[in-house]
Amino acid sequence: MIKHYLIIIFRTMLQQKSRSVLSALCITAGIICFSLCSYYYFVFTYADKSLSTYDRLAVVRSQYSIRSHIGLSDEKLKKIEDIAGDAIEAKINAQDFKGIYVTSSNNRYSVSGTITTSDYFKLYPTQLLEGRWEDFNEKFNQAVVTTEFMNKYADKDVKIGSTIRLSDIDYQVVAIVKPYPTGTNVNLVPDKVFLTAPWVKERFRDVNLTFLMKPDTDLKVLNERLLKAMKWDDSAEATPCFYWRSENNITNPLPMYLAILGMFILLIALINYFSLSVGSFVNRINTIRLRLSLGGNALHLWGWMCGEQCIIIFISLLLAMAVTEGIFPIVMSSFSSFVQNEFYVDTNTLVGVQIRIGSCLFIFPIVISAVTVCRLMKHLQVNGLSGRQSRGNLMLRNVFQTFQLFISLGFLSGIIAISAAMNSSFDKKFPVLTEEDQENLIPFSISPRSEDMQKHREEIIQALKQGSWCESVSEYSYGHIIDMKPGEATTLLVDETFLNQIHVKIKHHQGEAFAYVTKEFDDQYRRDSTFHKVWYDGVDYPIVGCHQHYVSYNDQLVLLPLPHNIKHTYGYIKLKEGCNRAEALREIKAILNKYYPVNEPYEAESLFHREMTGFILMKNLFAVCTVLALLITLLGLYQSISLDTERRQKEVAIRKINGAKKMIIYRLFGHRYIVLLAIAYVLSLGVCYFILLLNNYSFKLDVATISIFTLPLIITIGSGTDYRRKNLEDCQYQPCGSDKE
C-alpha cells in the first residue's frame, strides 16, 4: 500500500517538475528565514531550561514585581542570609566583561568573560574536562577556560597551570570546561573565560545576584518570613522577596519581534504552496473520479494528497538544514566583525531550531488534506461521479493571495518607514552636521582595552594626519558630570579641530582656555550681562561663546579643552572632498588595525553608518524579507494563473471560437490579480503612513522603489497569461479537443 502511494506521489511530482521544485525552494526559504529570525527567541527561552538547576535559580526583587529592582547593601544581604540561609545552597554575583587576550606571538583577540567565584559552576553546571573546581578560588588571579577558547585563541602550549594574559593581567589556568549551550545565562558566544581575582571586591547588586535554592524550597513560605522580619523603610517597595528566575525569562521583546517577521515569510511560503497543492489536486478531478469508481475511498485520496505534501515539506527541511550547515557559515563570514560577534549564530543550534519548526509543519498537510478531501467528497456526492466540475468563486484563495501581497508590500513599506526614521533620527541627533559631514567624518577611538594603543596614541594620530586623503583629525573624550546647582551639566573634552568639524564659531585664541556652552545652559546660569566661568577639576574655564546642539538630546553640554595627558580618546577623521574614498578607508583600517584585536578589527565607516547601525541592520533585514516575500508571491501568482488556465481550457476554447481577442484573454486571467495587487497596496501603504505619523516622521513616498518591486508583479501576471494563451491557441479550431483525457 505504502509503495503504491509513493509511486503515485513521485510520478505526479515528476509530471509537475517545475511546480514541485519551486514549491520546495519556497518552503526552504521560509524555513531558513523563520529559523534565523526566531533563533534568538528559541535560544534565550530554552537554553537555560537544559540546566539541571534551572528550577532552583532565584533572584531577589521587590515584593510587588519581579521587574522592580531594589538595592542590596552588604548589611541588607547579610540579613537576608540570616533569615533565609537554611534555604540557600549557593549564591553568585557574576560580572560580565570584555578583555584583550594577548598570545605569545603578540596576536590580540577580544574575548568575553565573567568575573565570578567557583559557585558559578554550581548554579550553571557544565562538564569539567581538566583540572579541579577547588582550585578556582578568590586568593589568586585564576581562570577557567572553555574548549572553544582553547581552540580559537589560546597558544598550543597552554594547559592546566599555564598563564594567560588578559587586559594586561596574568591569570593561571586551573580548569578547562565544556562550552555552555548558546543562550545560557543570556550569553551567545561559547568562547568565554571565567576569572577570579583578589583585587575584585564583590559588590552584590540585585540585578546580577542569583541564588541557588535547596531542593523543595517553598518561596512563598520564605517570602512570608522575609516580609515579617524585614522592612527597610516606610516604602513597601523596598521590602525584598525571592522570585524564581524562570518567571522572568525574556525581558527584551526584540527576539519575539524578529521571530514574527520570519513567521510571516514562512506563512507566505506555506499559503502559497498549500493553495497551489489544493488547486492542483482538485484539477485532477477526472483521475479522482476514476479511482473512486474502481473502489477507492476518501482515506485513499487523503493518503495521496497528504503524502505528496509531506514529501515536499520533508525535502524542504533537508534543503534548509543542508544550506545552514554548508552555505550559512560562508555567508556569515562575509559580514563585518561587529555583525559576526553581536549576532553570533551557532549552526548546530540553528539546525535544531529548524528541526523543531519542521516537525510542527507536518501538522498542516494532515489537516489541510483532510479538509480538502471532505469538501471534495461532499461535492461528488451532490453531483455524482459524472458531475461537472464547478467553476467556484475562489474567494478563499483570493483572500490568501491578497494576504501574501499585503505582507510582501508591507515589508517594502517597512523599508520606506525605516529609511525615513533613520534620516529623521540622525538629523535630530546631530542637527549641526551637513550631509557632507555625515559621509566624510570617520569615527575612531583609542581603545582603553589596549595599553599598546594608548602608548602609541601620538604616533597613530600623526599617521592619520599624513594621509593624502585627510583634511583634519580631531580628538575628544567624555568628562565627568559637573554640579551647577540647581542642575547638572555634561562635559565633553575636545581639541580645537573638533570645534571646527562641528561648526562652532571660534571666539578664543589658540592655546587659551575656553568653555563653549549651549544657549539653554547660558540662559539658565548667566548671572549678569557677561559670561561667567565653569569650574572643572579645580580649574576655572571662561565661557567664551555658545555652540549649537552637537547632540540634540543634551541641552546642558559644555565643551572644554582636551588635556594633553589623557590616554583614552575618541575622534573624527575628516576626508577631503573628491578623494578616493575606498582607498582612504583601506589606509585608515591598515593604520588602526595594527592595534585592534584580530577578531574585532576596526571598521572604517562614516559617522552616519556608525550611529545608525541598528537602523541599517533592520533595514537590511526588511530588504531580505521583502525580496523573499515578493519572490515567493511572484511564483505563486504565476502558478495560480497556470492552474486557472488548466481549469478553464474549455471556456477559453469557446471564447476563441467566438472571436475573443488577446486583450480579452488577458482580462480573463489578469484582472483578478490586478485588483488583489491594488487592495494590498492600499492596505500596506496605509499602514506605513500611519506608522510614520504615529512616530512624527516626515513621510516621503519613494515612487522609484515601489515601481521596481511592482514591475515584476505586473510582468509576471502578463507573461503568465500570455504563456497560457499561446498554449491554448489550438483550441480555436478544436474546442472539444480540450476535453479529451
XYZ file of C-alpha atoms in Angstrom:
741
model
C 0.000 0.000 0.000
C 2.727 2.486 1.023
C 4.808 1.545 -2.024
C 1.774 2.158 -4.252
C 1.214 5.591 -2.679
C 4.877 6.546 -3.118
C 4.821 5.502 -6.793
C 1.760 7.677 -7.419
C 3.197 10.622 -5.479
C 6.601 10.627 -7.190
C 5.002 10.089 -10.606
C 2.807 13.135 -10.024
C 5.774 15.198 -8.812
C 7.814 14.219 -11.896
C 4.931 15.202 -14.151
C 4.955 18.631 -12.489
C 8.707 19.033 -12.017
C 8.893 22.825 -12.128
C 5.966 23.224 -9.761
C 7.426 20.738 -7.268
C 10.925 22.277 -7.369
C 9.639 25.820 -6.939
C 7.361 24.784 -4.078
C 10.218 23.041 -2.258
C 12.536 26.048 -2.739
C 9.915 28.497 -1.477
C 9.273 26.481 1.683
C 13.050 26.069 2.147
C 13.476 29.847 2.031
C 10.619 30.232 4.516
C 12.109 27.702 6.961
C 15.567 29.295 6.801
C 14.192 32.808 7.277
C 11.908 31.823 10.160
C 14.588 29.744 11.894
C 17.107 32.594 11.657
C 14.657 35.230 12.878
C 13.367 33.023 15.706
C 16.843 31.713 16.629
C 17.433 34.229 19.433
C 13.938 33.717 20.821
C 14.481 29.953 20.952
C 17.962 30.089 22.499
C 17.064 32.655 25.156
C 13.850 30.812 26.002
C 15.035 27.210 26.062
C 18.837 27.277 26.681
C 18.647 27.678 30.473
C 15.935 25.030 30.677
C 18.521 22.412 29.729
C 20.356 23.070 33.016
C 19.682 20.637 35.858
C 19.494 23.585 38.280
C 17.082 25.674 36.209
C 14.089 25.157 38.514
C 16.133 26.167 41.583
C 17.545 29.506 40.380
C 16.091 32.515 42.202
C 16.588 36.287 42.288
C 15.695 38.997 44.807
C 13.314 41.746 43.756
C 10.633 43.991 45.242
C 7.640 42.260 46.821
C 5.322 43.642 44.136
C 7.071 42.731 40.898
C 9.951 40.648 39.608
C 10.826 43.572 37.332
C 11.134 46.017 40.234
C 14.795 46.048 41.320
C 15.937 47.063 44.778
C 19.399 47.900 46.065
C 21.108 45.411 48.364
C 23.940 46.614 50.569
C 26.190 44.201 52.442
C 24.110 44.775 55.569
C 20.841 44.019 53.822
C 22.285 40.971 52.135
C 23.580 39.611 55.444
C 20.137 39.978 56.989
C 18.547 38.105 54.063
C 21.065 35.301 54.506
C 20.373 35.118 58.242
C 16.658 34.744 57.615
C 16.744 32.518 54.510
C 20.176 30.952 54.842
C 18.797 27.467 55.511
C 17.165 27.506 52.056
C 20.154 28.915 50.106
C 22.669 26.440 48.689
C 24.889 28.938 46.826
C 24.924 32.495 45.516
C 26.903 34.396 42.900
C 27.290 37.912 41.587
C 28.661 37.376 38.098
C 30.017 40.437 36.298
C 30.456 40.123 32.518
C 33.358 41.882 30.814
C 35.300 42.093 27.563
C 39.067 41.960 27.544
C 42.063 41.680 25.226
C 43.856 38.334 25.210
C 47.471 38.533 24.005
C 49.162 35.363 22.725
C 52.868 34.570 22.872
C 53.140 35.650 19.228
C 51.665 39.048 20.232
C 48.347 38.472 18.484
C 45.421 40.243 20.128
C 41.942 38.761 20.492
C 38.845 40.251 22.044
C 37.280 37.706 24.403
C 34.167 37.709 26.561
C 34.424 36.680 30.165
C 32.763 36.599 33.545
C 34.301 37.606 36.856
C 32.790 35.301 39.441
C 33.502 32.608 42.025
C 33.535 28.817 41.964
C 29.855 28.805 42.967
C 29.066 29.912 39.407
C 29.511 26.327 38.267
C 27.076 25.145 40.914
C 24.363 27.418 39.588
C 25.267 26.792 35.936
C 26.769 23.290 35.861
C 28.898 22.199 32.926
C 31.239 19.311 32.217
C 34.716 19.602 33.776
C 37.263 18.251 31.276
C 40.551 19.049 33.044
C 41.541 20.476 36.430
C 39.589 20.801 39.676
C 36.815 23.152 40.810
C 38.518 23.516 44.193
C 41.472 25.325 42.605
C 39.221 28.137 41.364
C 39.185 30.427 44.403
C 39.466 34.100 45.242
C 43.028 34.096 46.556
C 44.843 34.354 43.222
C 44.299 35.548 39.648
C 42.845 32.375 38.216
C 40.931 31.392 35.088
C 38.614 28.648 33.902
C 38.533 28.450 30.095
C 36.274 26.648 27.622
C 37.474 24.312 24.892
C 36.128 26.837 22.383
C 38.528 29.450 23.770
C 41.404 26.956 23.636
C 40.694 26.027 20.011
C 40.159 29.575 18.743
C 42.644 31.752 20.565
C 44.997 30.028 23.020
C 48.563 29.043 22.185
C 49.158 25.342 21.625
C 51.251 25.013 24.785
C 48.505 26.410 27.062
C 47.384 23.791 29.592
C 46.460 23.438 33.257
C 48.872 25.596 35.263
C 49.797 27.801 32.282
C 49.477 31.580 32.379
C 47.287 33.599 30.008
C 47.360 37.391 29.748
C 44.024 39.227 29.696
C 43.833 43.033 29.647
C 47.460 43.295 30.808
C 46.911 40.979 33.819
C 48.243 37.436 34.094
C 45.865 34.621 35.084
C 46.652 30.992 35.853
C 44.514 28.377 34.060
C 43.127 25.992 36.705
C 40.391 24.199 34.729
C 39.102 23.543 31.205
C 35.356 23.054 30.748
C 32.896 22.245 28.003
C 31.236 25.352 26.494
C 27.746 26.193 27.641
C 24.874 25.853 25.141
C 24.242 29.005 23.165
C 21.965 31.351 25.107
C 22.764 30.027 28.584
C 22.533 32.870 31.092
C 21.749 35.200 28.144
C 25.176 34.633 26.544
C 25.519 33.956 22.831
C 29.231 33.261 22.466
C 30.700 29.926 23.645
C 34.373 31.043 23.752
C 34.206 32.545 27.241
C 36.654 32.641 30.124
C 35.781 32.760 33.810
C 38.035 34.745 36.110
C 38.541 35.365 39.788
C 40.993 37.867 41.241
C 41.934 39.185 44.696
C 41.542 42.774 43.514
C 37.909 42.198 42.602
C 35.720 43.115 45.558
C 32.285 41.519 45.413
C 29.650 44.206 45.045
C 26.313 42.477 45.386
C 23.683 44.102 43.240
C 20.199 42.768 42.807
C 20.488 42.867 39.011
C 23.334 40.322 38.937
C 22.854 38.463 42.212
C 21.471 34.961 41.695
C 20.738 32.278 44.270
C 20.664 28.503 44.022
C 17.938 27.326 46.370
C 17.906 23.933 48.024
C 15.525 21.291 46.619
C 11.864 21.562 47.652
C 12.260 25.170 48.780
C 8.911 26.936 49.116
C 9.460 30.581 48.156
C 6.023 31.558 49.372
C 6.858 30.495 52.929
C 10.315 32.048 52.643
C 8.910 35.384 51.484
C 6.439 35.456 54.345
C 9.367 35.174 56.740
C 11.191 37.983 54.927
C 8.161 40.290 54.919
C 7.580 39.695 58.600
C 11.187 40.253 59.650
C 12.368 42.915 57.184
C 11.241 46.412 56.333
C 13.959 48.868 55.442
C 11.865 51.999 55.402
C 8.322 53.269 55.086
C 8.152 52.223 51.431
C 6.768 48.750 50.846
C 8.674 48.715 47.541
C 11.935 48.357 49.479
C 10.948 45.019 51.047
C 12.848 42.232 49.236
C 11.311 38.949 48.091
C 12.578 35.878 46.274
C 11.339 35.012 42.762
C 12.131 32.033 40.583
C 14.224 33.200 37.660
C 12.063 31.144 35.319
C 9.291 33.704 35.916
C 11.268 36.341 34.049
C 12.835 34.563 31.075
C 12.774 37.216 28.361
C 12.626 40.921 29.129
C 13.744 42.099 25.679
C 10.883 41.878 23.163
C 13.204 42.206 20.135
C 13.759 38.417 19.695
C 9.991 37.922 19.607
C 9.539 40.692 17.023
C 12.228 39.123 14.824
C 10.506 35.749 15.152
C 7.229 37.307 13.987
C 8.953 38.751 10.895
C 10.355 35.338 9.992
C 6.990 33.717 10.678
C 5.379 35.956 8.046
C 7.840 34.728 5.396
C 7.204 31.091 6.287
C 3.460 31.747 6.359
C 3.590 33.226 2.857
C 5.519 30.195 1.606
C 3.068 27.762 3.205
C -0.043 29.593 1.992
C 1.481 29.764 -1.464
C 2.267 26.045 -1.568
C -0.918 24.696 0.001
C -3.101 26.893 -2.228
C -1.344 25.511 -5.293
C -1.377 21.973 -3.931
C -5.121 22.049 -3.280
C -5.810 23.633 -6.680
C -3.617 21.115 -8.472
C -5.276 18.206 -6.667
C -8.781 19.419 -7.482
C -7.762 19.865 -11.129
C -7.214 16.082 -11.257
C -10.945 15.567 -10.801
C -11.201 13.075 -13.663
C -8.452 10.894 -12.206
C -10.134 11.110 -8.800
C -13.482 10.046 -10.268
C -11.813 7.098 -11.958
C -10.122 5.938 -8.755
C -13.348 6.235 -6.785
C -15.249 4.233 -9.399
C -12.578 1.482 -9.141
C -13.096 1.098 -5.393
C -11.083 3.954 -3.900
C -12.337 5.910 -0.897
C -11.724 9.156 0.972
C -8.904 7.655 3.026
C -7.018 6.729 -0.156
C -7.409 10.259 -1.513
C -6.255 11.706 1.820
C -3.157 9.488 1.820
C -2.351 10.531 -1.748
C -2.658 14.268 -1.087
C -1.145 14.256 2.422
C 1.796 12.101 1.317
C 2.633 14.461 -1.542
C 2.567 17.498 0.738
C 4.603 15.780 3.484
C 7.305 14.756 0.998
C 7.621 18.346 -0.270
C 7.960 19.625 3.328
C 10.488 16.892 4.165
C 12.595 17.763 1.105
C 12.395 21.458 2.046
C 13.546 20.720 5.588
C 16.521 18.692 4.321
C 17.477 21.517 1.942
C 17.228 24.093 4.740
C 19.490 22.021 7.003
C 21.992 21.477 4.176
C 22.120 25.202 3.393
C 22.576 26.010 7.093
C 25.462 23.573 7.531
C 27.213 24.239 4.224
C 26.490 27.754 2.975
C 25.426 29.758 6.026
C 28.926 29.882 7.670
C 30.381 31.180 4.397
C 27.700 33.865 4.163
C 28.228 34.928 7.796
C 31.986 35.262 7.247
C 31.308 37.911 4.594
C 29.719 40.260 7.158
C 31.609 42.697 9.349
C 33.156 41.526 12.613
C 30.575 43.587 14.508
C 27.706 41.622 12.973
C 29.502 38.303 13.466
C 30.179 38.992 17.154
C 26.972 40.743 18.152
C 24.712 38.361 16.206
C 26.608 35.135 16.698
C 24.721 32.090 15.392
C 25.669 28.532 16.289
C 24.832 26.376 13.247
C 24.188 23.241 15.309
C 21.663 25.099 17.453
C 20.134 26.648 14.326
C 19.666 23.196 12.771
C 17.960 22.120 15.986
C 15.587 25.082 15.672
C 14.835 24.079 12.071
C 14.036 20.508 13.149
C 11.598 21.878 15.739
C 9.936 24.046 13.104
C 9.876 21.268 10.507
C 8.269 18.785 12.887
C 5.449 21.274 13.517
C 4.906 21.850 9.789
C 3.783 18.251 9.235
C 0.570 19.095 11.080
C -0.557 21.303 8.165
C -0.677 18.556 5.475
C -2.687 16.298 7.780
C -5.338 18.942 8.462
C -5.450 20.602 5.029
C -5.618 17.278 3.193
C -8.468 16.096 5.425
C -10.478 19.294 4.890
C -9.887 19.256 1.117
C -10.861 15.607 0.688
C -14.004 16.048 2.820
C -15.163 19.006 0.734
C -14.340 17.191 -2.489
C -16.235 14.065 -1.445
C -19.234 16.192 -0.467
C -19.167 17.841 -3.897
C -19.001 14.473 -5.657
C -21.854 13.099 -3.550
C -24.056 16.037 -4.576
C -23.138 15.978 -8.263
C -22.269 12.306 -8.678
C -19.093 10.828 -10.077
C -20.038 12.077 -13.537
C -20.929 15.574 -12.313
C -19.286 18.613 -13.882
C -16.513 20.467 -12.072
C -17.896 23.722 -10.721
C -16.126 26.934 -11.504
C -16.445 28.389 -7.986
C -15.622 31.938 -6.935
C -12.240 31.061 -5.349
C -12.895 33.577 -2.572
C -10.658 31.821 -0.031
C -7.735 31.652 -2.457
C -8.198 35.315 -3.357
C -8.114 36.268 0.332
C -4.906 34.286 0.822
C -3.247 35.856 -2.213
C -4.247 39.322 -1.050
C -2.691 38.495 2.312
C 0.535 37.401 0.593
C 0.674 40.598 -1.433
C -0.144 42.680 1.638
C 2.689 41.140 3.681
C 5.136 41.458 0.764
C 4.315 45.095 0.162
C 4.161 45.626 3.923
C 7.842 44.688 4.128
C 8.540 47.159 1.323
C 6.618 49.835 3.204
C 8.695 48.916 6.247
C 11.870 49.739 4.308
C 10.429 53.137 3.423
C 9.416 53.766 7.036
C 12.811 52.693 8.420
C 14.638 54.916 5.907
C 12.517 57.907 6.906
C 13.010 57.163 10.604
C 16.771 56.713 10.133
C 17.258 60.041 8.373
C 14.986 61.862 10.784
C 16.715 60.342 13.822
C 20.195 61.313 12.625
C 19.117 64.866 11.771
C 17.642 65.264 15.247
C 20.652 63.728 16.970
C 23.292 65.738 15.051
C 21.489 68.885 13.870
C 24.671 70.858 13.162
C 26.174 68.397 10.659
C 25.634 68.696 6.917
C 25.136 65.780 4.531
C 28.813 66.050 3.532
C 29.814 65.812 7.197
C 27.713 62.690 7.635
C 29.708 60.875 4.970
C 33.140 62.480 5.330
C 33.536 62.223 9.111
C 35.032 58.821 10.002
C 34.870 57.975 13.753
C 37.718 56.170 15.519
C 38.834 55.584 19.092
C 41.989 54.906 21.075
C 40.725 51.802 22.857
C 41.022 51.700 26.667
C 41.391 47.899 26.458
C 44.678 48.197 24.528
C 47.595 49.521 26.552
C 49.807 49.282 23.461
C 47.429 51.512 21.523
C 47.405 54.117 24.261
C 51.213 54.174 24.311
C 51.327 54.875 20.563
C 48.491 57.406 20.559
C 50.546 60.299 19.183
C 52.096 58.071 16.522
C 48.634 56.909 15.376
C 47.300 60.479 15.173
C 50.309 61.620 13.120
C 49.975 58.685 10.721
C 46.318 59.576 10.128
C 47.121 63.259 9.560
C 49.791 62.430 6.974
C 47.322 60.644 4.698
C 46.767 62.377 1.350
C 43.024 61.926 1.866
C 42.966 63.564 5.311
C 41.663 67.087 5.778
C 41.785 67.053 9.578
C 41.879 64.734 12.610
C 40.145 65.676 15.852
C 40.103 64.143 19.314
C 37.634 64.267 22.162
C 36.908 62.454 25.408
C 33.989 62.258 27.792
C 34.395 64.197 31.010
C 32.526 63.740 34.240
C 29.267 65.455 35.162
C 29.631 68.798 36.954
C 27.213 70.067 39.568
C 25.974 73.528 38.605
C 23.349 73.948 41.371
C 20.466 73.534 40.842
C 21.178 71.244 37.897
C 23.966 69.234 36.307
C 25.918 69.614 33.093
C 27.690 67.066 30.902
C 31.228 67.842 29.777
C 32.974 66.906 26.558
C 36.734 67.435 26.399
C 37.671 68.475 22.852
C 40.529 69.887 20.816
C 40.214 72.899 18.533
C 39.977 70.780 15.389
C 36.862 69.168 16.817
C 35.272 72.605 17.224
C 35.859 73.328 13.549
C 34.471 69.982 12.473
C 31.161 70.546 14.284
C 30.939 74.157 13.055
C 31.484 76.019 16.330
C 32.270 79.709 15.839
C 35.730 80.086 17.428
C 35.926 83.016 19.868
C 39.154 82.243 21.701
C 42.802 82.407 20.704
C 44.796 79.259 20.122
C 46.175 77.807 23.332
C 43.766 79.705 25.580
C 41.380 78.001 27.976
C 37.775 78.008 26.816
C 34.304 76.745 27.535
C 31.529 76.656 24.939
C 28.003 76.075 26.216
C 24.551 75.672 24.742
C 22.102 78.553 24.622
C 19.904 76.770 27.189
C 22.864 76.491 29.549
C 23.677 80.172 29.083
C 20.085 81.286 29.719
C 19.875 79.222 32.902
C 23.221 80.055 34.520
C 24.140 83.548 33.286
C 24.312 85.818 36.329
C 24.583 89.179 34.552
C 25.261 90.637 31.121
C 28.665 88.962 30.940
C 29.595 85.298 30.679
C 30.806 83.614 33.836
C 33.167 80.684 34.274
C 32.795 76.915 34.501
C 34.699 75.189 37.293
C 36.034 71.730 36.330
C 38.629 69.641 38.216
C 39.834 72.637 40.210
C 40.262 74.898 37.174
C 38.077 77.808 36.048
C 37.288 77.831 32.327
C 35.902 81.117 30.942
C 32.760 80.776 28.851
C 33.696 82.403 25.553
C 30.678 81.514 23.442
C 27.772 79.251 22.631
C 27.527 76.245 20.351
C 24.524 74.713 18.679
C 23.390 71.364 19.921
C 26.080 68.938 18.800
C 23.823 66.165 20.046
C 20.201 67.187 20.344
C 19.346 65.145 23.432
C 21.767 67.088 25.669
C 20.964 70.769 26.173
C 23.454 71.105 29.054
C 26.592 70.114 27.117
C 29.780 72.028 27.933
C 32.799 71.829 25.600
C 36.140 72.121 27.436
C 39.792 71.787 26.283
C 41.183 68.266 25.928
C 44.108 67.655 28.351
C 47.390 66.533 26.760
C 47.966 63.691 29.216
C 44.709 61.888 28.526
C 45.149 58.399 27.050
C 41.710 57.199 26.015
C 40.198 59.393 23.328
C 37.701 59.309 20.523
C 37.922 61.295 17.339
C 36.858 62.042 13.790
C 38.897 61.810 10.606
C 37.538 64.250 8.048
C 38.135 63.197 4.456
C 38.911 65.681 1.719
C 36.242 66.365 -0.866
C 36.828 64.339 -4.033
C 39.363 61.936 -2.523
C 39.389 58.232 -3.355
C 37.084 57.143 -0.551
C 37.673 53.383 -0.887
C 41.450 53.824 -0.824
C 41.220 56.202 2.144
C 39.161 53.757 4.199
C 41.608 50.940 3.400
C 44.578 53.019 4.597
C 42.751 54.103 7.764
C 41.979 50.474 8.603
C 45.593 49.485 7.936
C 46.864 52.131 10.386
C 44.449 51.330 13.222
C 44.188 47.553 12.864
C 47.812 47.151 13.963
C 46.497 47.726 17.480
C 42.997 46.244 17.281
C 42.083 42.616 18.106
C 42.267 40.154 15.216
C 38.677 39.012 15.722
C 37.307 42.553 16.198
C 39.154 44.723 13.673
C 38.438 48.391 13.221
C 35.728 49.003 10.628
C 36.225 52.318 8.842
C 32.761 53.738 8.185
C 31.090 57.107 8.096
C 29.574 58.764 11.146
C 26.121 58.205 9.669
C 26.663 54.441 9.338
C 28.263 54.199 12.787
C 25.414 55.986 14.558
C 22.621 54.390 12.521
C 23.938 50.801 12.669
C 20.751 49.498 14.290
C 18.532 51.151 11.689
C 20.714 49.896 8.839
C 20.651 46.304 10.123
C 16.877 46.460 10.482
C 16.551 47.969 7.003
C 18.699 45.187 5.515
C 16.605 42.579 7.347
C 13.422 44.063 5.905
C 15.050 44.169 2.455
C 15.847 40.446 2.610
C 12.327 39.683 3.846
C 10.887 41.856 1.063
C 12.838 40.062 -1.659
C 11.913 36.625 -0.300
C 8.251 37.508 0.194
C 7.895 39.076 -3.264
C 9.762 36.229 -4.941
C 7.535 33.615 -3.315
C 4.429 35.651 -4.117
C 5.504 36.098 -7.761
C 5.969 32.368 -8.188
C 2.640 31.749 -6.507
C 0.842 34.191 -8.812
C 2.383 32.622 -11.888
C 1.387 29.128 -10.839
C -2.109 30.316 -9.871
C -2.591 31.622 -13.382
C -1.347 28.289 -14.699
C -3.911 26.412 -12.611
C -6.675 28.791 -13.719
C -5.940 28.211 -17.397
C -5.783 24.454 -16.913
C -9.127 24.520 -15.167
C -10.784 26.768 -17.754
C -9.447 25.341 -21.008
C -12.862 24.639 -22.487
C -14.082 28.127 -21.611
C -11.094 29.708 -23.355
C -11.557 27.474 -26.389
C -15.175 28.528 -26.767
C -14.281 32.192 -26.374
C -11.614 31.852 -29.069
C -14.137 30.286 -31.439
C -16.445 33.207 -30.778
C -13.723 35.689 -31.724
C -12.123 36.650 -28.393
C -9.064 38.883 -28.821
C -5.783 38.828 -26.901
C -6.910 41.565 -24.500
C -9.991 39.528 -23.606
C -7.768 36.594 -22.596
C -5.510 38.919 -20.600
C -8.523 40.416 -18.845
C -9.971 36.978 -18.213
C -6.923 35.811 -16.228
C -5.185 39.024 -15.185
C -7.839 41.404 -13.888
C -8.369 39.496 -10.626
C -4.678 39.755 -9.724
C -4.515 43.454 -10.583
C -7.427 44.048 -8.203
C -5.715 41.984 -5.485
C -2.500 43.948 -6.012
C -4.376 47.268 -5.709
C -6.060 46.191 -2.466
C -2.732 45.072 -0.995
C -1.085 48.376 -1.998
C -3.751 50.488 -0.360
C -3.577 48.480 2.877
C 0.226 48.311 3.114
C 0.864 51.971 2.284
C -1.904 52.956 4.692
C -0.201 51.060 7.496
C 3.182 52.585 6.573
C 1.730 56.115 6.544
C 0.056 55.535 9.911
C 3.316 54.321 11.493
C 5.209 57.354 10.208
C 2.571 59.750 11.517
C 2.483 57.921 14.833
C 6.240 58.447 15.256
C 6.168 62.015 13.894
C 8.460 61.206 10.960
C 8.287 63.090 7.684
C 6.604 60.962 5.032
C 8.303 60.785 1.675
C 6.999 58.166 -0.741
C 9.783 56.560 -2.763
C 7.945 56.011 -6.033
C 11.017 54.607 -7.775
C 11.474 51.902 -5.152
C 7.810 50.890 -5.288
C 7.915 50.805 -9.087
C 10.925 48.487 -9.060
C 9.074 45.972 -6.920
C 5.725 46.447 -8.701
C 7.075 45.854 -12.201
C 7.886 42.146 -11.646
C 4.356 41.549 -10.366
C 2.719 43.055 -13.423
C 5.202 41.371 -15.791
C 4.574 38.009 -14.147
C 0.809 38.382 -14.454
C 1.106 39.482 -18.078
C 3.712 36.937 -19.177
C 1.923 34.115 -17.377
C -1.335 34.973 -19.081
C 0.373 35.275 -22.485
C 2.211 31.970 -21.999
C -1.033 30.147 -21.290
C -2.810 31.939 -24.133
C -0.249 30.581 -26.598
C -0.752 27.065 -25.263
C -4.499 27.400 -25.794
C -4.479 28.859 -29.302
C -5.023 25.438 -30.830
C -8.397 25.342 -29.087
C -9.627 27.865 -31.643
C -10.090 25.042 -34.072
C -10.879 22.112 -31.751
C -12.902 23.387 -28.807
C -13.891 19.865 -27.874
C -10.328 18.618 -28.084
C -9.505 20.209 -24.775
C -11.904 17.799 -23.089
C -10.037 14.673 -24.142
C -8.440 12.676 -21.365
